[in-house]
PDB file of C-alpha atoms and ligand atoms in Angstrom:
ATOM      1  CA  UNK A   1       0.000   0.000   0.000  1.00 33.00           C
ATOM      2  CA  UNK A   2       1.074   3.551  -0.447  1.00 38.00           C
ATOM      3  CA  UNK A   3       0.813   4.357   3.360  1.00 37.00           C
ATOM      4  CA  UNK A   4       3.517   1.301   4.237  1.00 40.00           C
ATOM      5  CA  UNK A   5       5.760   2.677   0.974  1.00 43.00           C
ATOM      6  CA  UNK A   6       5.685   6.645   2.732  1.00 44.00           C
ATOM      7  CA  UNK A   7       8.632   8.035   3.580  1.00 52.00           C
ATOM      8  CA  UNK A   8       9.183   7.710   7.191  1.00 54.00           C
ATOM      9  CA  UNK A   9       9.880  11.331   8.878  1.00 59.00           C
ATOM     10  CA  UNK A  10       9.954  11.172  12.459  1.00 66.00           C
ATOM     11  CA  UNK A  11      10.927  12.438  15.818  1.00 76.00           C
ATOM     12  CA  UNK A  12      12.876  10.011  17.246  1.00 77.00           C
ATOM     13  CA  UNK A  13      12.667   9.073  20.906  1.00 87.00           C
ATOM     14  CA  UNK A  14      15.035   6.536  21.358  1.00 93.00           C
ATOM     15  CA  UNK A  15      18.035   7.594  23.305  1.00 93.00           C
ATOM     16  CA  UNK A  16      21.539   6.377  24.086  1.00 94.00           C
ATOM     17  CA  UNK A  17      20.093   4.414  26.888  1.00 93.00           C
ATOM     18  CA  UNK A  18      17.811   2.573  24.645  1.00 94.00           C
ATOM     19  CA  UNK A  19      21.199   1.309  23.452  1.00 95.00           C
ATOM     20  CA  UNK A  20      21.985  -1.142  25.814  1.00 96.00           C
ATOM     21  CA  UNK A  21      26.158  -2.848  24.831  1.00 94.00           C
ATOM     22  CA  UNK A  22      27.647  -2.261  21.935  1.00 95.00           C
ATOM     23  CA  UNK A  23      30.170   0.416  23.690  1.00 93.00           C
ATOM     24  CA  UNK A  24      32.639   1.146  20.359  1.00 94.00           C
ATOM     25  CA  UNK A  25      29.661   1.504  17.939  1.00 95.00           C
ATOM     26  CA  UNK A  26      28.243   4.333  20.495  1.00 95.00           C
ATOM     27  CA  UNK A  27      31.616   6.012  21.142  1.00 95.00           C
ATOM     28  CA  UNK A  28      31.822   6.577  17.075  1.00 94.00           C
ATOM     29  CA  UNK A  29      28.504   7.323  16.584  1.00 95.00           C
ATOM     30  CA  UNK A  30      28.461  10.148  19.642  1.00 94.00           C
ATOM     31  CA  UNK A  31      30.873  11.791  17.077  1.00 93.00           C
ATOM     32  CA  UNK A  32      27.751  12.008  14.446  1.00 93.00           C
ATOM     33  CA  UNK A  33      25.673  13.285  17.039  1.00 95.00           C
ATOM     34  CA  UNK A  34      28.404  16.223  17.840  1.00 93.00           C
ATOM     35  CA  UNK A  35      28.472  16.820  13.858  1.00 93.00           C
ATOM     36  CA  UNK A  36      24.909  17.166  14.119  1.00 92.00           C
ATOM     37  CA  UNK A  37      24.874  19.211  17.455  1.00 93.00           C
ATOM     38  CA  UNK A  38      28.341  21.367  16.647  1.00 92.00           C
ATOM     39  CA  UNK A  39      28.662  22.204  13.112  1.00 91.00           C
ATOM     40  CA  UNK A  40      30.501  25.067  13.836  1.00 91.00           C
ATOM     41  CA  UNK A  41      33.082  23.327  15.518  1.00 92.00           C
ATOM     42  CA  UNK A  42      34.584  21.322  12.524  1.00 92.00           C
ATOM     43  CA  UNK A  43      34.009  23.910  10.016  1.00 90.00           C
ATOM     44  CA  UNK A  44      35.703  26.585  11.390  1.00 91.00           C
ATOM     45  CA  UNK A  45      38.805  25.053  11.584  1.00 93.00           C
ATOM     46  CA  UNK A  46      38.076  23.816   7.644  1.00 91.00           C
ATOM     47  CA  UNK A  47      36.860  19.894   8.265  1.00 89.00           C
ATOM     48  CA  UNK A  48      34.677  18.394   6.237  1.00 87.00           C
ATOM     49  CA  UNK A  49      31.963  16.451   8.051  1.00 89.00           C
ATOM     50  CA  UNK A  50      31.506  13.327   6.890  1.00 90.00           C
ATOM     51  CA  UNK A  51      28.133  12.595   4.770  1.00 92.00           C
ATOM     52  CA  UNK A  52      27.787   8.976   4.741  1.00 94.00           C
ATOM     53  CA  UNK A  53      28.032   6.574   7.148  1.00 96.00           C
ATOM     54  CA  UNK A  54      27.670   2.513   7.011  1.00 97.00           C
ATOM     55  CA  UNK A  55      26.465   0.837   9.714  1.00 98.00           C
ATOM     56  CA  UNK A  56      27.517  -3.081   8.915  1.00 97.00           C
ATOM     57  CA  UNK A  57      26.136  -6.050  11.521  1.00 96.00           C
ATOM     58  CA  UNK A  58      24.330  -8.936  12.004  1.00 96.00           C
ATOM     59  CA  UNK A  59      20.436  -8.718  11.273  1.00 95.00           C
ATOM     60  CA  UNK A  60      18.430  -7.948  15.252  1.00 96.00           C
ATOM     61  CA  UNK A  61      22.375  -6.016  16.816  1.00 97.00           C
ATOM     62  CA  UNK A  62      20.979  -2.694  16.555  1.00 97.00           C
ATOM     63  CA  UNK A  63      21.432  -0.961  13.709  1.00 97.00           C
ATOM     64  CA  UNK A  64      17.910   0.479  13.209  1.00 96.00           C
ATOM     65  CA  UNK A  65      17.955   1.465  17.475  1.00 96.00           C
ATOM     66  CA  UNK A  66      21.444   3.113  16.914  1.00 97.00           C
ATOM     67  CA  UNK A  67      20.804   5.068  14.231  1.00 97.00           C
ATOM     68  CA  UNK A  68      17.397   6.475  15.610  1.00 96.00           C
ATOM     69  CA  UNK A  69      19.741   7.116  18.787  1.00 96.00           C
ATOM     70  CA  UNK A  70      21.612   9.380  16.863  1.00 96.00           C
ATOM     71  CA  UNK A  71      18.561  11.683  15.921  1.00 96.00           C
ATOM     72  CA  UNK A  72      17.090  11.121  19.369  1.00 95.00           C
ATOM     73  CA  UNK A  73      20.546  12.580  21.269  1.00 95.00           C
ATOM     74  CA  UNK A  74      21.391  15.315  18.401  1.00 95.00           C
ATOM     75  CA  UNK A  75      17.612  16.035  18.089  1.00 95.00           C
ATOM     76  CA  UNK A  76      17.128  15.845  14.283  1.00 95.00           C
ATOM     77  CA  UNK A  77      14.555  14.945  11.886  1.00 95.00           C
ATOM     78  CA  UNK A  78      15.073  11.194  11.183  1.00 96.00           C
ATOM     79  CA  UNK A  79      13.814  10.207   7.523  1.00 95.00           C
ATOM     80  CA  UNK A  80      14.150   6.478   6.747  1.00 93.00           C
ATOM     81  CA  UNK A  81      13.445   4.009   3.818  1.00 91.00           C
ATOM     82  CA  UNK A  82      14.190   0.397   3.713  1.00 90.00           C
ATOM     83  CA  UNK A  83      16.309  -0.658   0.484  1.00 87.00           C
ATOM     84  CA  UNK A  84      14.086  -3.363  -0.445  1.00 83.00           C
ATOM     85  CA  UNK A  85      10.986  -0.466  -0.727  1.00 80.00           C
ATOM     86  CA  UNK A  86      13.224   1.261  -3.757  1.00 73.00           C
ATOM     87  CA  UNK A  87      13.759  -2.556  -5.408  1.00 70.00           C
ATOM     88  CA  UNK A  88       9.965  -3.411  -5.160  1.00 66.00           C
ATOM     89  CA  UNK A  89       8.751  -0.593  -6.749  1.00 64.00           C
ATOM     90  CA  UNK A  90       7.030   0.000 -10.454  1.00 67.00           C
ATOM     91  CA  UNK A  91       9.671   1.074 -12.961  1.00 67.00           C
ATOM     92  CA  UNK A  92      10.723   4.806 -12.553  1.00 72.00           C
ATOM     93  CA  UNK A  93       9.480   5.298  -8.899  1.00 82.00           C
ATOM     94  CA  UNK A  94      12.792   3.812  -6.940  1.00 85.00           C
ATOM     95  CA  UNK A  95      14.916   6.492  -8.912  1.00 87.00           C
ATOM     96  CA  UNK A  96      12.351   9.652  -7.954  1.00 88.00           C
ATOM     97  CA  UNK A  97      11.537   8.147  -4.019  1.00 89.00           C
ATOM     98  CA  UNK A  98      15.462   8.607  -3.606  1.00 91.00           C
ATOM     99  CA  UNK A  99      14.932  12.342  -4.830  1.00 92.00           C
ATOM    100  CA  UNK A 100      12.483  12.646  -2.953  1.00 92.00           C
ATOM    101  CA  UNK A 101      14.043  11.482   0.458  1.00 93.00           C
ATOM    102  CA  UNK A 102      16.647  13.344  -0.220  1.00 94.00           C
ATOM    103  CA  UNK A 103      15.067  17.023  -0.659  1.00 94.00           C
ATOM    104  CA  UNK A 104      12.804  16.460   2.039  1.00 94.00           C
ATOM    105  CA  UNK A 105      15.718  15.669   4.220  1.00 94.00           C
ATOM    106  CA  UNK A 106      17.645  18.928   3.007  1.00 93.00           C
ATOM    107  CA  UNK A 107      14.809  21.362   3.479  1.00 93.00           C
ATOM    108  CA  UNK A 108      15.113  20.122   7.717  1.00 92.00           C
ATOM    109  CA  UNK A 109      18.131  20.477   8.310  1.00 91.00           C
ATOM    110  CA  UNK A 110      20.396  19.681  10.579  1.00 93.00           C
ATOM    111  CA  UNK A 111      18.799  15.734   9.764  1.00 95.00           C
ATOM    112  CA  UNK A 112      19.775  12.127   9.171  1.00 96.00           C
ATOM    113  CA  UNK A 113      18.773  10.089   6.702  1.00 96.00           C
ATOM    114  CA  UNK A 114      18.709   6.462   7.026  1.00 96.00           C
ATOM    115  CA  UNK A 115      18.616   3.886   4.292  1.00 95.00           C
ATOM    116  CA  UNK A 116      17.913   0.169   5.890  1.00 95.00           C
ATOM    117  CA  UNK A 117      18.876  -2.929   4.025  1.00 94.00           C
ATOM    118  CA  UNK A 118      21.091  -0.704   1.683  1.00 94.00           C
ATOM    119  CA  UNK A 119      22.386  -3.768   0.000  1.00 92.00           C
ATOM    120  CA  UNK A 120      19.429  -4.059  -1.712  1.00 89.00           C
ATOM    121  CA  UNK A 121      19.953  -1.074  -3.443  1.00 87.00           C
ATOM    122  CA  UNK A 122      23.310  -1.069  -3.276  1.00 84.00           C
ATOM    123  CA  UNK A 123      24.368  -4.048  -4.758  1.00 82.00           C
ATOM    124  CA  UNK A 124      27.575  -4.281  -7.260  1.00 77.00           C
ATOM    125  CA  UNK A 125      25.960  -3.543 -10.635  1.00 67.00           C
ATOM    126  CA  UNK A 126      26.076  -6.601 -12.788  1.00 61.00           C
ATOM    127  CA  UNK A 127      25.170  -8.785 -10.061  1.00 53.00           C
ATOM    128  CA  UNK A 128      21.310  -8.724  -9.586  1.00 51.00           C
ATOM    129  CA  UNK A 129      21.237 -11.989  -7.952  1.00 53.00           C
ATOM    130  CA  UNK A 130      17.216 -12.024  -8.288  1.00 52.00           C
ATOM    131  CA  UNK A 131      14.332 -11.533 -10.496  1.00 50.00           C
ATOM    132  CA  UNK A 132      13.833  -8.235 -10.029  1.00 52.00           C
ATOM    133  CA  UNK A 133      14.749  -5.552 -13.156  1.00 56.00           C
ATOM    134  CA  UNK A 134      18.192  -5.169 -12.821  1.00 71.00           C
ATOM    135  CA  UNK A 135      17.789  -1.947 -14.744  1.00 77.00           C
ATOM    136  CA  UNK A 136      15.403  -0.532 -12.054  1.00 78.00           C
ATOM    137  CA  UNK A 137      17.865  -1.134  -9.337  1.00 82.00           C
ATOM    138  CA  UNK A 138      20.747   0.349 -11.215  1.00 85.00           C
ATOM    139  CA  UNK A 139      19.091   3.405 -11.658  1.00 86.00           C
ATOM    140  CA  UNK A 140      17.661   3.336  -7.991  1.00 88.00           C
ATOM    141  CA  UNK A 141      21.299   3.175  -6.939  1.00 90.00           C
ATOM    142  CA  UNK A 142      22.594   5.726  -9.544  1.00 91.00           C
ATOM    143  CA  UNK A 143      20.100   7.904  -8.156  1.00 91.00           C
ATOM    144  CA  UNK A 144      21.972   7.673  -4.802  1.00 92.00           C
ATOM    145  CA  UNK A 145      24.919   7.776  -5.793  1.00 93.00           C
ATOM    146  CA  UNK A 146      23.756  11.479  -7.596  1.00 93.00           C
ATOM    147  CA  UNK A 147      21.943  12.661  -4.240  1.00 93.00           C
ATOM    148  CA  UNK A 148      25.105  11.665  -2.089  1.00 92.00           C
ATOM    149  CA  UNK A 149      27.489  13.317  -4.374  1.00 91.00           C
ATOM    150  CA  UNK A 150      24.934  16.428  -5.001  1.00 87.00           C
ATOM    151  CA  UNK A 151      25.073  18.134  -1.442  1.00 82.00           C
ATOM    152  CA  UNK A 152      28.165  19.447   0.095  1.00 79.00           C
ATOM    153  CA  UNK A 153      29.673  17.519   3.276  1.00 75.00           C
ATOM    154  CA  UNK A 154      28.668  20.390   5.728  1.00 81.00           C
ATOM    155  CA  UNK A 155      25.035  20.821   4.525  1.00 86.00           C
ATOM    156  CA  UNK A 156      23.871  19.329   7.402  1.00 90.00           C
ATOM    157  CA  UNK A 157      22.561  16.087   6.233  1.00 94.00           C
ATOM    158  CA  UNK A 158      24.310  12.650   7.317  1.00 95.00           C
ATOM    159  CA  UNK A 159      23.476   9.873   5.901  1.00 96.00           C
ATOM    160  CA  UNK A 160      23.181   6.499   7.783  1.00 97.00           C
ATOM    161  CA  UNK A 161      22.782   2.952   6.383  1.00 97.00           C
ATOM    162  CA  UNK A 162      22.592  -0.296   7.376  1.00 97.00           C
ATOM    163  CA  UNK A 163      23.516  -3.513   5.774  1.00 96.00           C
ATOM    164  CA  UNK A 164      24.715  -7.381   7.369  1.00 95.00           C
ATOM    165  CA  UNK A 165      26.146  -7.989   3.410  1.00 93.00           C
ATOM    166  CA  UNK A 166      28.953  -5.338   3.297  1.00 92.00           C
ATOM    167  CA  UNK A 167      30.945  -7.451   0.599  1.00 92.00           C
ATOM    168  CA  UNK A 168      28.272  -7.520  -2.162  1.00 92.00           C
ATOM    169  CA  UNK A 169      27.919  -3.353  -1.848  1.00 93.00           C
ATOM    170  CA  UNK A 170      29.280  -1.697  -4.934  1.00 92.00           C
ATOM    171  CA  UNK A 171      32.381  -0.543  -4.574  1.00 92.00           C
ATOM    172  CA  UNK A 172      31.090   3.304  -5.874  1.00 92.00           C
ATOM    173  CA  UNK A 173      28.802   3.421  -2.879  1.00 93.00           C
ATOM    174  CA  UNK A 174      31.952   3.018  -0.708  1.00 94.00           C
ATOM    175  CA  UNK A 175      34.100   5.887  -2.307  1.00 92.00           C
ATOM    176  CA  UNK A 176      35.664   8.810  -0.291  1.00 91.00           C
ATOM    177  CA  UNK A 177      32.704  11.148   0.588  1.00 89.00           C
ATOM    178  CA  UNK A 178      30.306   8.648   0.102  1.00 94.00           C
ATOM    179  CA  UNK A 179      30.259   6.010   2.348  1.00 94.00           C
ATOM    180  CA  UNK A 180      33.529   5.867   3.427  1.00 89.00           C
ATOM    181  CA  UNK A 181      32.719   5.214   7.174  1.00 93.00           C
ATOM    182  CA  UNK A 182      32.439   2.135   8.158  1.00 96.00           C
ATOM    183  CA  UNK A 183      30.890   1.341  11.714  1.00 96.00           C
ATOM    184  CA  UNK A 184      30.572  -2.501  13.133  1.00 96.00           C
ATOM    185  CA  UNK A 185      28.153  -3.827  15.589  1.00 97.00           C
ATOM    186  CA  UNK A 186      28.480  -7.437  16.614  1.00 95.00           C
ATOM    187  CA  UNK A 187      26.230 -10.083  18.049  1.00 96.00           C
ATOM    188  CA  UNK A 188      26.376  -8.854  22.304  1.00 97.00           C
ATOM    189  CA  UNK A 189      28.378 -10.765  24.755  1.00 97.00           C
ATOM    190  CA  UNK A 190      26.890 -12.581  27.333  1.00 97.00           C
ATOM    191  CA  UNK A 191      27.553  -9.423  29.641  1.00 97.00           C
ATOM    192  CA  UNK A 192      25.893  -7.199  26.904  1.00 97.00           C
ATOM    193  CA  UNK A 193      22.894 -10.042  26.509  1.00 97.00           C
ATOM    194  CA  UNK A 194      22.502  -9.309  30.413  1.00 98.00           C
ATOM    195  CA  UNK A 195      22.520  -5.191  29.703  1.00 97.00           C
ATOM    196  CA  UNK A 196      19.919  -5.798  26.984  1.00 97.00           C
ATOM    197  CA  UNK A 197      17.517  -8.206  28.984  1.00 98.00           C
ATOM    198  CA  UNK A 198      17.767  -5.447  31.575  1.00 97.00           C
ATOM    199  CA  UNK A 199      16.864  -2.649  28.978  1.00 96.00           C
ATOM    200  CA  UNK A 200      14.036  -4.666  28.041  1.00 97.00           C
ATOM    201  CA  UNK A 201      12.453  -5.985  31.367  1.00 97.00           C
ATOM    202  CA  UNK A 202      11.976  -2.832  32.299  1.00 95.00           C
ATOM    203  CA  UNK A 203       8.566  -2.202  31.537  1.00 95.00           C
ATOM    204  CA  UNK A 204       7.805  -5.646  32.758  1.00 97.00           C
ATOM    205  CA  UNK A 205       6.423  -6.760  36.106  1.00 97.00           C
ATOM    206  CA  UNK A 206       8.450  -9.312  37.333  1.00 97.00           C
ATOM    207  CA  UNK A 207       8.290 -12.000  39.769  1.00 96.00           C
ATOM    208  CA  UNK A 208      11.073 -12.282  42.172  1.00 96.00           C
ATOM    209  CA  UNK A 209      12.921 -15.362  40.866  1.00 96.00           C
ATOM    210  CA  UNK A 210      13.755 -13.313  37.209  1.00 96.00           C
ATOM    211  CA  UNK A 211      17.569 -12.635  36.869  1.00 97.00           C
ATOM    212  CA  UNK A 212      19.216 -10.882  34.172  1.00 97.00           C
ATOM    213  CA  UNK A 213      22.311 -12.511  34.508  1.00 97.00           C
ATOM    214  CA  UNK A 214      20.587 -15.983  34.231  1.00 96.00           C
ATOM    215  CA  UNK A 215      18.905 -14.874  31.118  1.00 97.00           C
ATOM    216  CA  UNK A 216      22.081 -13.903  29.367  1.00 97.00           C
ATOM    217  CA  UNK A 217      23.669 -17.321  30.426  1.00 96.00           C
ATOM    218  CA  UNK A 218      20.709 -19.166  29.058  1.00 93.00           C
ATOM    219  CA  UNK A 219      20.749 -16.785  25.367  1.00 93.00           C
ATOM    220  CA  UNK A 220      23.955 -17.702  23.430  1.00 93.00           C
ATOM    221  CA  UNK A 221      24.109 -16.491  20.356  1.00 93.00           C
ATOM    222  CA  UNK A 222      20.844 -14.479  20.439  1.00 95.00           C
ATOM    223  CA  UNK A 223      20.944 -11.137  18.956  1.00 96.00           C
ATOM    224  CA  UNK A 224      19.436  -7.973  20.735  1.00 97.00           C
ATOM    225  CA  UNK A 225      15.996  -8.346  18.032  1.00 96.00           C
ATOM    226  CA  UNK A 226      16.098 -12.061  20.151  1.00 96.00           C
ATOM    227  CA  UNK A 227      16.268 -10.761  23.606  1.00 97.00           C
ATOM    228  CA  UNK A 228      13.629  -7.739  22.846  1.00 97.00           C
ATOM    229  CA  UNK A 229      11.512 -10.571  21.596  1.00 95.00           C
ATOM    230  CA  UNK A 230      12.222 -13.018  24.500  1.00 96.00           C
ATOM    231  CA  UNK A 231      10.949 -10.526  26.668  1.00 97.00           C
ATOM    232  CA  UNK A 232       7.920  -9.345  25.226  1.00 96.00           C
ATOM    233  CA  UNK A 233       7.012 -13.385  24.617  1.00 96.00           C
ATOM    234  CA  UNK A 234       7.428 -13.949  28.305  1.00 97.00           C
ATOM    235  CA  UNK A 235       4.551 -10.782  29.311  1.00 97.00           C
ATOM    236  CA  UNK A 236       2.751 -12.394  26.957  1.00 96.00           C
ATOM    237  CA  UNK A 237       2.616 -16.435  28.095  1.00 96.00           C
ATOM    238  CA  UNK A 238       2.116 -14.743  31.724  1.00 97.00           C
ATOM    239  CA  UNK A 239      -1.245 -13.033  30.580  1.00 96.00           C
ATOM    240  CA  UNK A 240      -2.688 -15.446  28.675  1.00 96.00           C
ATOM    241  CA  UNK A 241      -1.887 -17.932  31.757  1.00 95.00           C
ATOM    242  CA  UNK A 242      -3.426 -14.807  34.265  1.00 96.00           C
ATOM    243  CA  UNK A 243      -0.208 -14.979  36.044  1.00 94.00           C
ATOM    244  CA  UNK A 244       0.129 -11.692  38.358  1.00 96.00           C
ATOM    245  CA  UNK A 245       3.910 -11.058  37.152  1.00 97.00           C
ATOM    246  CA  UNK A 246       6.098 -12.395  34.787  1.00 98.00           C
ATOM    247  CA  UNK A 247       8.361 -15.664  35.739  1.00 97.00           C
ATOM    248  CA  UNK A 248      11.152 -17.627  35.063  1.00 97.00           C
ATOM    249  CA  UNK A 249       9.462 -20.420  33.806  1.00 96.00           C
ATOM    250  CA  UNK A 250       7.745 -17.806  31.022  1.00 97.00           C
ATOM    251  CA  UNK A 251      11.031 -16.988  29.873  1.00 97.00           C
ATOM    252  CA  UNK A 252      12.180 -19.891  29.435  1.00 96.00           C
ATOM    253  CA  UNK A 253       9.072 -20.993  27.717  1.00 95.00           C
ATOM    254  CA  UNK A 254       9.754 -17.784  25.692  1.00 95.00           C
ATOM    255  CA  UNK A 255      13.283 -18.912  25.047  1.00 94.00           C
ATOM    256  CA  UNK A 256      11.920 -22.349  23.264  1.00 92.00           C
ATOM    257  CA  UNK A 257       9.500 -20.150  21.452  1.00 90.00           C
ATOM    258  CA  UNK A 258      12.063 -17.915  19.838  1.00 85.00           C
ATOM    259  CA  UNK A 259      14.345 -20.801  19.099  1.00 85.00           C
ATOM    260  CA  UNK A 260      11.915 -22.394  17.282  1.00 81.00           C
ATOM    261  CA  UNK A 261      11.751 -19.508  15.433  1.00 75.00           C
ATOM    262  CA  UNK A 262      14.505 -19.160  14.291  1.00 71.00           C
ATOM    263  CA  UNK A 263      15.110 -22.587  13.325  1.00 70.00           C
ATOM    264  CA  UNK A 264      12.105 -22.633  11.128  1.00 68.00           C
ATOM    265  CA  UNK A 265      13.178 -19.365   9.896  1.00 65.00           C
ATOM    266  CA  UNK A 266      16.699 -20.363   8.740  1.00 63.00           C
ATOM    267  CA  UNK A 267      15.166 -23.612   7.106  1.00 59.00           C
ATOM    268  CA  UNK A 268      12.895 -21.060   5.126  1.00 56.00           C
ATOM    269  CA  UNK A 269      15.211 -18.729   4.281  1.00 51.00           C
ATOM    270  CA  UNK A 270      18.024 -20.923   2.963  1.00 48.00           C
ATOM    271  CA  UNK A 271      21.336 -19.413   1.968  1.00 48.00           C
ATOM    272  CA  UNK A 272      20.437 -17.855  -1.286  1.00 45.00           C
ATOM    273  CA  UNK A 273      24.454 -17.733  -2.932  1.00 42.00           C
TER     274      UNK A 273
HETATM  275  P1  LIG B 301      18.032  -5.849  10.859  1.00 52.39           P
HETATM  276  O1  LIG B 301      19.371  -6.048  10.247  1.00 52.39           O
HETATM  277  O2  LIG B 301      17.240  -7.121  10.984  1.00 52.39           O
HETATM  278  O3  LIG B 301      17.263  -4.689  10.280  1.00 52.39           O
HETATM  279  P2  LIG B 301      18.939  -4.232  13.059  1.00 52.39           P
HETATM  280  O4  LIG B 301      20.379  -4.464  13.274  1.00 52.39           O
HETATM  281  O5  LIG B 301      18.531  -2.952  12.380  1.00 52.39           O
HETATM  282  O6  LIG B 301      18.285  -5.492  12.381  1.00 52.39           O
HETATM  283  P3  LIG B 301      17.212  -3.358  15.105  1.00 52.39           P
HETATM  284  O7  LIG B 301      16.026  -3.252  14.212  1.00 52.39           O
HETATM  285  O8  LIG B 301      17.875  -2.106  15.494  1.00 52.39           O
HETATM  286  O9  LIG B 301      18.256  -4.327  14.471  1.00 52.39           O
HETATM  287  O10 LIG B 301      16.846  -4.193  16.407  1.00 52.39           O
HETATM  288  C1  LIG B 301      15.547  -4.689  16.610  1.00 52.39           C
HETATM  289  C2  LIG B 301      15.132  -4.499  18.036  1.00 52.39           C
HETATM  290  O11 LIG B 301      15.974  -5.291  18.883  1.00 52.39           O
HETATM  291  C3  LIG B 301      15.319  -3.079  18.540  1.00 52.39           C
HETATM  292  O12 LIG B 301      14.197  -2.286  18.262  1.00 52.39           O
HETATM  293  C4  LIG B 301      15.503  -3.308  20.037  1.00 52.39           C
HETATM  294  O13 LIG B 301      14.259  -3.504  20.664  1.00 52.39           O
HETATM  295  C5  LIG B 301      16.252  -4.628  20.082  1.00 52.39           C
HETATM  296  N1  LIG B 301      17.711  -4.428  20.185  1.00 52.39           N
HETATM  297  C6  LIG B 301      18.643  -4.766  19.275  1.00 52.39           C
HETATM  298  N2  LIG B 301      19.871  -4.453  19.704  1.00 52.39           N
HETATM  299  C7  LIG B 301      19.722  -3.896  20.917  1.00 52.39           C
HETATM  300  C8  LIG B 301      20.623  -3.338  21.882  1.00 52.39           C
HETATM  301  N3  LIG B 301      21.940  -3.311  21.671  1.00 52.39           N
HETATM  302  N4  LIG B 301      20.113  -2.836  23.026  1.00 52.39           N
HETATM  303  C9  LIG B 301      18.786  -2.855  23.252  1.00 52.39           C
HETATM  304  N5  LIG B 301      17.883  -3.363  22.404  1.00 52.39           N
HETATM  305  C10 LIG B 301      18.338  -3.884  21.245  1.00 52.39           C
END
């Protein structure tokens, strides 16, 4: 529908402490927010601000939540479109959505603009890897590649994107003033699975016998998109079994839940190269 294909321009809430681990990504991207905040700062002494920035992870670590952080701390407009919306569109509109974005984003400035699932888009022309017209997608990510070059690198805009496939991006989106930043968020720790359950149980009620640190022993290899699921799963067993608070046991019924998930999910989705 046209409503779900809208360009996303929003007010973003979501703060640092929404960001729960993932200590280096924050440390560089408290540099974007101080672009955002301190133009002044970096021009005045003759730096360019960088315009583009790559956010490059595993899918559920973040990348979405750390990029809104960025517009929630500096206090921006956030505009955001999913690379796969540009792809799926008739012929012609991928190409003029980008444009679009693009001067919307530059008429609020200081704002970010972020572009999810950029590989999708973004892929190394020649490869389409799909049935979708190649031609479409080439000029979706011309298109791009014209809006990124077309503003000046202290306009005001910064650009964030987000992709887990890094190695099949075309090598033009990745040129010097492009983007040429690369930031890397990784699947959390078990520490950092403990600071996300905690993030996330905090608008739960919870029975006594619920420990963070448990949780994170009991999650290996679950992303943050896991845990924030985990969580909401367990509220949700508790009320349909009336339960007064949320328990153990719910998680860990929870935990079976999203595993089985995920299995299904990566029997589905088999490895398409
Ligand atoms: P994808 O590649 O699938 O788009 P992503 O990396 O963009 O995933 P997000 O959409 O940011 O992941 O994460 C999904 C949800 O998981 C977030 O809205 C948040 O609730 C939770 N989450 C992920 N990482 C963290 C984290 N480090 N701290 C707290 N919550 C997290």
């Amino acid at each position: 529908s046209t409503a779900k294909l809208a360009t996303k321009d929003t007010k973003s809430s979501v703060t640092f402490k929404d960001v729960a681990g993932l200590k280096e990504a924050k440390i560089e991207v408290m540099e974007v927010v101080d672009f955002l905040k301190n133009p002044e700062m970096y021009t005045e002494l003759g730096a360019k601000i960088p315009k583009g920035v790559l956010l490059v992870g595993p899918p559920g670590t973040g990348k979405t939540l750390i990029a809104k952080a960025v517009a929630g701390e500096a206090r921006v407009p956030f505009f955001s479109m999913s690379g796969s919306e540009f792809v799926e569109m008739f012929v012609g509109v991928g190409a003029s959505r980008v444009r679009d974005l693009f001067k919307r984003a530059k008429e609020k400035t200081p704002s970010i603009i972020f572009i999810d699932e950029i590989d999708a888009v973004g892929r190394s022309r020649g490869k389409s890897g799909g049935f979708q017209s190649n031609d479409e997608r080439e000029n979706t990510l011309n298109q791009l590649l014209t809006e990124l070059d077309g503003f000046g690198p202290n306009t005001g805009v910064i650009v964030l994107a987000a992709t887990n496939r890094p190695d099949v991006l075309d090598k033009a989106l990745l040129r010097p003033g492009r983007f040429d930043r690369h930031i890397y968020l990784e699947l959390p720790t078990k520490d950092e699975r403990e600071e996300i359950f905690k993030v996330h149980l905090r608008p739960l009620k919870l029975a006594g016998d619920v420990k963070p640190h448990d949780l994170a022993k009991l999650s290996p290899g679950f992303s943050g998109a896991d845990i924030a699921n985990i969580c909401n799963e367990a509220a949700l067993i508790a009320a349909r079994k009336k339960e007064k608070k949320v328990h153990s046991h719910d998680f860990m019924d929870a935990r079976d839940r999203v595993v089985g998930g995920m299995e299904r999910k990566s029997k589905i989705i088999a490895p398409k190269e």
